[in-house]
GROMACS .gro file of C-alpha atoms in nm:
model
  280
    1MET     CA    1  11.864  12.115   6.480
    2ASN     CA    2  11.728  11.828   6.261
    3ASN     CA    3  11.736  11.614   6.554
    4THR     CA    4  11.553  11.823   6.776
    5THR     CA    5  11.296  11.881   6.496
    6GLU     CA    6  11.263  11.501   6.442
    7ASN     CA    7  11.227  11.437   6.815
    8SER     CA    8  10.957  11.710   6.843
    9LYS     CA    9  10.776  11.566   6.561
   10LYS     CA   10  10.782  11.222   6.690
   11THR     CA   11  10.659  11.328   7.044
   12SER     CA   12  10.370  11.565   6.926
   13ILE     CA   13  10.022  11.464   7.065
   14ASN     CA   14   9.885  11.430   6.731
   15THR     CA   15  10.127  11.173   6.622
   16LEU     CA   16  10.113  11.001   6.930
   17ILE     CA   17   9.745  10.957   6.922
   18ASN     CA   18   9.747  10.852   6.552
   19ASN     CA   19  10.015  10.591   6.625
   20THR     CA   20   9.809  10.477   6.927
   21LEU     CA   21   9.489  10.432   6.736
   22SER     CA   22   9.650  10.249   6.452
   23ARG     CA   23   9.814  10.001   6.687
   24PHE     CA   24   9.489   9.959   6.875
   25GLN     CA   25   9.306   9.864   6.576
   26ASP     CA   26   9.582   9.647   6.455
   27ARG     CA   27   9.615   9.470   6.786
   28PHE     CA   28   9.235   9.452   6.903
   29THR     CA   29   9.156   9.091   6.803
   30HIS     CA   30   9.488   8.969   6.958
   31PHE     CA   31   9.445   9.131   7.317
   32LEU     CA   32   9.059   9.117   7.326
   33PRO     CA   33   9.011   8.752   7.427
   34ILE     CA   34   9.301   8.793   7.692
   35VAL     CA   35   9.155   9.107   7.858
   36LEU     CA   36   8.800   8.926   7.861
   37LEU     CA   37   8.973   8.648   8.047
   38GLU     CA   38   9.143   8.908   8.272
   39ILE     CA   39   8.799   9.050   8.347
   40LEU     CA   40   8.643   8.711   8.435
   41LEU     CA   41   8.930   8.641   8.678
   42GLY     CA   42   8.905   8.979   8.828
   43ILE     CA   43   8.538   8.912   8.945
   44PRO     CA   44   8.603   8.637   9.210
   45PHE     CA   45   8.940   8.803   9.305
   46THR     CA   46   8.756   9.125   9.365
   47TYR     CA   47   8.519   8.949   9.579
   48ILE     CA   48   8.780   8.770   9.763
   49SER     CA   49   8.962   9.106   9.833
   50PHE     CA   50   8.648   9.266   9.943
   51VAL     CA   51   8.597   8.965  10.218
   52SER     CA   52   8.978   9.007  10.319
   53ALA     CA   53   8.919   9.393  10.373
   54ASP     CA   54   8.609   9.322  10.586
   55GLN     CA   55   8.750   9.284  10.953
   56LYS     CA   56   8.441   9.139  11.094
   57LYS     CA   57   8.446   8.855  10.821
   58MET     CA   58   8.812   8.813  10.858
   59ALA     CA   59   8.785   8.790  11.241
   60MET     CA   60   8.522   8.531  11.206
   61ILE     CA   61   8.729   8.318  10.977
   62ALA     CA   62   9.019   8.355  11.198
   63ASN     CA   63   8.822   8.226  11.505
   64LEU     CA   64   8.690   7.923  11.302
   65ILE     CA   65   9.044   7.825  11.215
   66SER     CA   66   9.160   7.876  11.569
   67GLU     CA   67   8.915   7.620  11.683
   68GLY     CA   68   9.132   7.357  11.518
   69SER     CA   69   8.885   7.158  11.324
   70VAL     CA   70   9.008   6.997  11.022
   71THR     CA   71   8.724   7.149  10.810
   72THR     CA   72   8.787   7.492  10.902
   73VAL     CA   73   9.162   7.469  10.877
   74ILE     CA   74   9.113   7.319  10.512
   75ALA     CA   75   8.872   7.598  10.441
   76GLY     CA   76   9.099   7.887  10.559
   77ALA     CA   77   9.392   7.723  10.362
   78SER     CA   78   9.174   7.694  10.043
   79PHE     CA   79   9.073   8.063  10.094
   80ILE     CA   80   9.435   8.161  10.108
   81PHE     CA   81   9.527   7.942   9.803
   82VAL     CA   82   9.253   8.070   9.577
   83PHE     CA   83   9.346   8.425   9.643
   84PHE     CA   84   9.702   8.372   9.546
   85ALA     CA   85   9.613   8.146   9.269
   86LEU     CA   86   9.394   8.413   9.111
   87LEU     CA   87   9.666   8.677   9.181
   88TYR     CA   88   9.910   8.490   9.003
   89LEU     CA   89   9.677   8.428   8.701
   90LEU     CA   90   9.599   8.801   8.695
   91PHE     CA   91   9.970   8.868   8.655
   92TRP     CA   92  10.008   8.605   8.391
   93THR     CA   93   9.713   8.742   8.205
   94GLY     CA   94   9.804   9.114   8.243
   95LEU     CA   95  10.155   9.042   8.108
   96ALA     CA   96  10.006   8.845   7.814
   97SER     CA   97   9.786   9.136   7.729
   98LEU     CA   98  10.077   9.366   7.756
   99ILE     CA   99  10.274   9.150   7.508
  100ALA     CA  100   9.980   9.129   7.273
  101LEU     CA  101   9.958   9.496   7.238
  102VAL     CA  102  10.312   9.594   7.220
  103GLY     CA  103  10.520   9.282   7.147
  104GLU     CA  104  10.572   9.075   6.862
  105LYS     CA  105  10.256   8.933   6.699
  106GLU     CA  106  10.192   8.571   6.771
  107LYS     CA  107   9.978   8.320   6.570
  108ASP     CA  108   9.714   8.289   6.835
  109ILE     CA  109   9.664   8.395   7.200
  110PHE     CA  110   9.843   8.077   7.317
  111GLY     CA  111  10.162   8.220   7.197
  112TYR     CA  112  10.125   8.516   7.413
  113PHE     CA  113  10.053   8.323   7.725
  114ILE     CA  114  10.363   8.085   7.654
  115LYS     CA  115  10.577   8.404   7.614
  116ALA     CA  116  10.440   8.549   7.917
  117LYS     CA  117  10.504   8.249   8.131
  118SER     CA  118  10.869   8.236   8.028
  119MET     CA  119  10.895   8.583   8.166
  120LEU     CA  120  10.649   8.584   8.453
  121LYS     CA  121  10.877   8.483   8.731
  122ASN     CA  122  11.100   8.768   8.664
  123TYR     CA  123  10.821   9.001   8.613
  124ILE     CA  124  10.674   8.933   8.960
  125LEU     CA  125  11.017   8.960   9.111
  126MET     CA  126  11.070   9.297   8.963
  127GLY     CA  127  10.734   9.410   9.113
  128ILE     CA  128  10.811   9.273   9.430
  129LYS     CA  129  11.160   9.429   9.453
  130SER     CA  130  11.015   9.751   9.340
  131PHE     CA  131  10.743   9.742   9.597
  132LEU     CA  132  10.983   9.665   9.871
  133LEU     CA  133  11.219   9.943   9.761
  134VAL     CA  134  10.933  10.198   9.768
  135LEU     CA  135  10.803  10.061  10.101
  136GLY     CA  136  11.130  10.136  10.268
  137LEU     CA  137  11.098  10.495  10.178
  138LEU     CA  138  10.780  10.535  10.395
  139PRO     CA  139  10.948  10.688  10.707
  140PHE     CA  140  11.105  10.970  10.475
  141ALA     CA  141  10.746  11.005  10.304
  142PHE     CA  142  10.597  11.110  10.637
  143LEU     CA  143  10.893  11.343  10.679
  144THR     CA  144  10.824  11.515  10.345
  145LEU     CA  145  10.455  11.513  10.330
  146PHE     CA  146  10.488  11.220  10.064
  147ILE     CA  147  10.642  11.471   9.837
  148ILE     CA  148  10.941  11.212   9.807
  149PHE     CA  149  10.691  10.955   9.638
  150LEU     CA  150  10.593  11.204   9.352
  151PRO     CA  151  10.881  11.121   9.121
  152TRP     CA  152  10.824  10.742   9.197
  153MET     CA  153  10.479  10.798   9.044
  154VAL     CA  154  10.648  10.884   8.702
  155TRP     CA  155  10.989  10.722   8.697
  156PRO     CA  156  10.872  10.357   8.660
  157ILE     CA  157  10.638  10.451   8.368
  158PHE     CA  158  10.829  10.282   8.092
  159SER     CA  159  10.954   9.978   8.301
  160SER     CA  160  10.710   9.727   8.169
  161TYR     CA  161  10.818   9.791   7.801
  162ILE     CA  162  11.189   9.805   7.894
  163PHE     CA  163  11.134   9.460   8.081
  164LEU     CA  164  10.996   9.302   7.767
  165GLU     CA  165  11.312   9.401   7.576
  166ASN     CA  166  11.526   9.241   7.821
  167PRO     CA  167  11.322   9.034   8.095
  168GLN     CA  168  11.549   9.050   8.421
  169GLY     CA  169  11.415   9.009   8.768
  170ASN     CA  170  11.582   9.320   8.902
  171LEU     CA  171  11.528   9.696   8.924
  172ASN     CA  172  11.713   9.767   8.617
  173PRO     CA  173  11.397   9.834   8.397
  174ILE     CA  174  11.298  10.103   8.651
  175TRP     CA  175  11.628  10.265   8.667
  176LYS     CA  176  11.647  10.250   8.267
  177SER     CA  177  11.297  10.415   8.265
  178LYS     CA  178  11.421  10.689   8.490
  179LYS     CA  179  11.702  10.753   8.273
  180VAL     CA  180  11.501  10.765   7.951
  181LEU     CA  181  11.293  11.060   8.122
  182GLU     CA  182  11.594  11.266   8.206
  183GLY     CA  183  11.547  11.585   8.029
  184ASN     CA  184  11.191  11.485   7.938
  185PHE     CA  185  11.022  11.427   8.281
  186TRP     CA  186  10.775  11.736   8.270
  187ARG     CA  187  10.687  11.687   7.902
  188VAL     CA  188  10.585  11.323   7.992
  189VAL     CA  189  10.407  11.431   8.298
  190GLY     CA  190  10.198  11.664   8.068
  191LEU     CA  191  10.135  11.400   7.803
  192THR     CA  192  10.017  11.140   8.042
  193ILE     CA  193   9.825  11.353   8.283
  194ILE     CA  194   9.571  11.466   8.035
  195PRO     CA  195   9.406  11.117   7.970
  196GLY     CA  196   9.423  11.063   8.336
  197ILE     CA  197   9.210  11.370   8.406
  198VAL     CA  198   8.982  11.284   8.133
  199ILE     CA  199   8.918  10.928   8.270
  200PHE     CA  200   8.876  11.067   8.621
  201ILE     CA  201   8.620  11.311   8.508
  202ALA     CA  202   8.439  11.043   8.310
  203GLY     CA  203   8.436  10.815   8.593
  204ILE     CA  204   8.285  11.058   8.824
  205TYR     CA  205   8.019  11.144   8.556
  206TRP     CA  206   7.933  10.773   8.513
  207GLY     CA  207   7.906  10.715   8.890
  208LEU     CA  208   7.683  10.994   8.941
  209ASN     CA  209   7.467  10.954   8.653
  210VAL     CA  210   7.455  10.593   8.548
  211LYS     CA  211   7.244  10.358   8.789
  212GLY     CA  212   7.140  10.024   8.837
  213TRP     CA  213   7.313   9.731   8.688
  214MET     CA  214   7.488   9.941   8.416
  215SER     CA  215   7.689  10.116   8.683
  216PHE     CA  216   7.904   9.786   8.702
  217LEU     CA  217   8.012   9.806   8.340
  218TRP     CA  218   8.236  10.103   8.407
  219THR     CA  219   8.533   9.864   8.506
  220PRO     CA  220   8.517   9.613   8.208
  221ILE     CA  221   8.474   9.919   7.973
  222THR     CA  222   8.801  10.083   8.112
  223GLN     CA  223   8.957   9.742   8.083
  224LEU     CA  224   8.847   9.680   7.725
  225PHE     CA  225   8.938  10.031   7.582
  226TYR     CA  226   9.072  10.286   7.805
  227THR     CA  227   9.360  10.066   7.964
  228PRO     CA  228   9.484   9.929   7.645
  229LEU     CA  229   9.460  10.271   7.470
  230TYR     CA  230   9.646  10.442   7.761
  231LEU     CA  231   9.937  10.153   7.762
  232LEU     CA  232   9.978  10.195   7.399
  233TYR     CA  233   9.979  10.571   7.437
  234ILE     CA  234  10.253  10.543   7.690
  235HIS     CA  235  10.440  10.291   7.462
  236GLU     CA  236  10.434  10.550   7.174
  237ILE     CA  237  10.598  10.809   7.413
  238TYR     CA  238  10.851  10.549   7.528
  239LEU     CA  239  10.926  10.483   7.131
  240SER     CA  240  10.970  10.858   7.048
  241LEU     CA  241  11.215  10.908   7.358
  242LYS     CA  242  11.394  10.562   7.347
  243THR     CA  243  11.769  10.555   7.326
  244ASP     CA  244  12.040  10.293   7.406
  245VAL     CA  245  12.041  10.347   7.773
  246GLU     CA  246  12.328  10.189   7.982
  247ILE     CA  247  12.318  10.190   8.340
  248ASP     CA  248  12.627  10.075   8.567
  249SER     CA  249  12.558   9.867   8.899
  250SER     CA  250  12.590  10.159   9.134
  251TYR     CA  251  12.291  10.347   8.934
  252GLY     CA  252  12.010  10.393   9.195
  253SER     CA  253  12.227  10.301   9.492
  254GLY     CA  254  12.127  10.614   9.687
  255TRP     CA  255  11.762  10.522   9.662
  256LYS     CA  256  11.857  10.147   9.773
  257ASN     CA  257  12.060  10.284  10.064
  258LEU     CA  258  11.780  10.528  10.168
  259SER     CA  259  11.518  10.229  10.159
  260ILE     CA  260  11.739  10.022  10.395
  261ILE     CA  261  11.775  10.311  10.632
  262GLY     CA  262  11.395  10.348  10.619
  263TYR     CA  263  11.339   9.989  10.718
  264CYS     CA  264  11.591  10.024  11.019
  265LEU     CA  265  11.390  10.333  11.134
  266MET     CA  266  11.065  10.140  11.105
  267SER     CA  267  11.223   9.850  11.299
  268LEU     CA  268  11.346  10.086  11.576
  269LEU     CA  269  10.977  10.240  11.594
  270LEU     CA  270  10.814   9.905  11.583
  271LEU     CA  271  11.025   9.707  11.827
  272PRO     CA  272  10.903   9.867  12.132
  273ILE     CA  273  10.547   9.821  12.040
  274ILE     CA  274  10.609   9.442  11.966
  275ILE     CA  275  10.799   9.421  12.304
  276LEU     CA  276  10.513   9.594  12.503
  277ASN     CA  277  10.224   9.375  12.326
  278PHE     CA  278  10.423   9.063  12.402
  279ILE     CA  279  10.482   9.163  12.776
  280GLY     CA  280  10.119   9.260  12.793
   0.00000   0.00000   0.00000
C-alpha cells in the first residue's frame, strides 16, 4: 500500500510539473548556448532540406552533374557533404543539449560536447537500427491501417534517457523503455498527450494570427522553451517509474523477425518493378 501511494505521489501531475520547472530553471544557462547553436545549424540544414525536397531543383542539379564537368561534380559532392555534415552536427548538439538538461552538470558547455562526442557514434547507431526496424514493419502497417505503428509512438519515449545511463549502439534502450512502460502505458500516454495538444493548438493559433517576420519565431521559441520543458517533463515521468530493468537477448525478437519478414515482402513486391524498368 505504501509503495502504491508513494508511486502515485511521484507521478502526480503537480509533482511532475514542479520538478520540471525547477530543473529547467537550474539548467537554463547550461543548455541555452547549446540550443542557440542548434538553432543556427538548423537554418542552413532546413534550407538544404527544402532544396532536396524540390523535385525540379534536384532534377536540375542531377542534370548538371550528369554532364560530367569537374565543377558540377564538385558542386554536387559539396552539396551532399554539407547536408550530412550539418546532420552530424545537429545530432551532436542535440545529444549535448539533452545531457545538459538531464545529465551530470559540467563546468562549461565544452564538457557537454565532449561527453556527447564519446556517445555520439552509438547514439546514431541506435537511431539507425530503430529506424530500420520500424521501416521493416511498413508492409504490416498498410495491412493494419497503420495501427501497428501506434505503440511504437510511445515505446521509445524513455530510450534517450536510458541510453545516457548505458550508451550502447543497439536497441536495448528501446526495449528497456518498453519494459518500463509495462503497466503504465496508458497513464504515460495521458500524461504526455496533454502538452502535445497544448503546443499543437498554440502552433495553429500562432500560424493564423501572427504575420510577417514574427511568424518565423515559432520554431526558435519552441526550441528554447517548449522542447527542453517537454524533455524534462518526460524525464521526470521516467524517474518516477524507473526500476532496475533487465532484458535478455531474446527480448524483442518477435518484432525483429516481423521486420525481417517485412523486408522480404517489400523485396518481392519491388523486384518485378525493378526488372520491368530495367528491361524497359
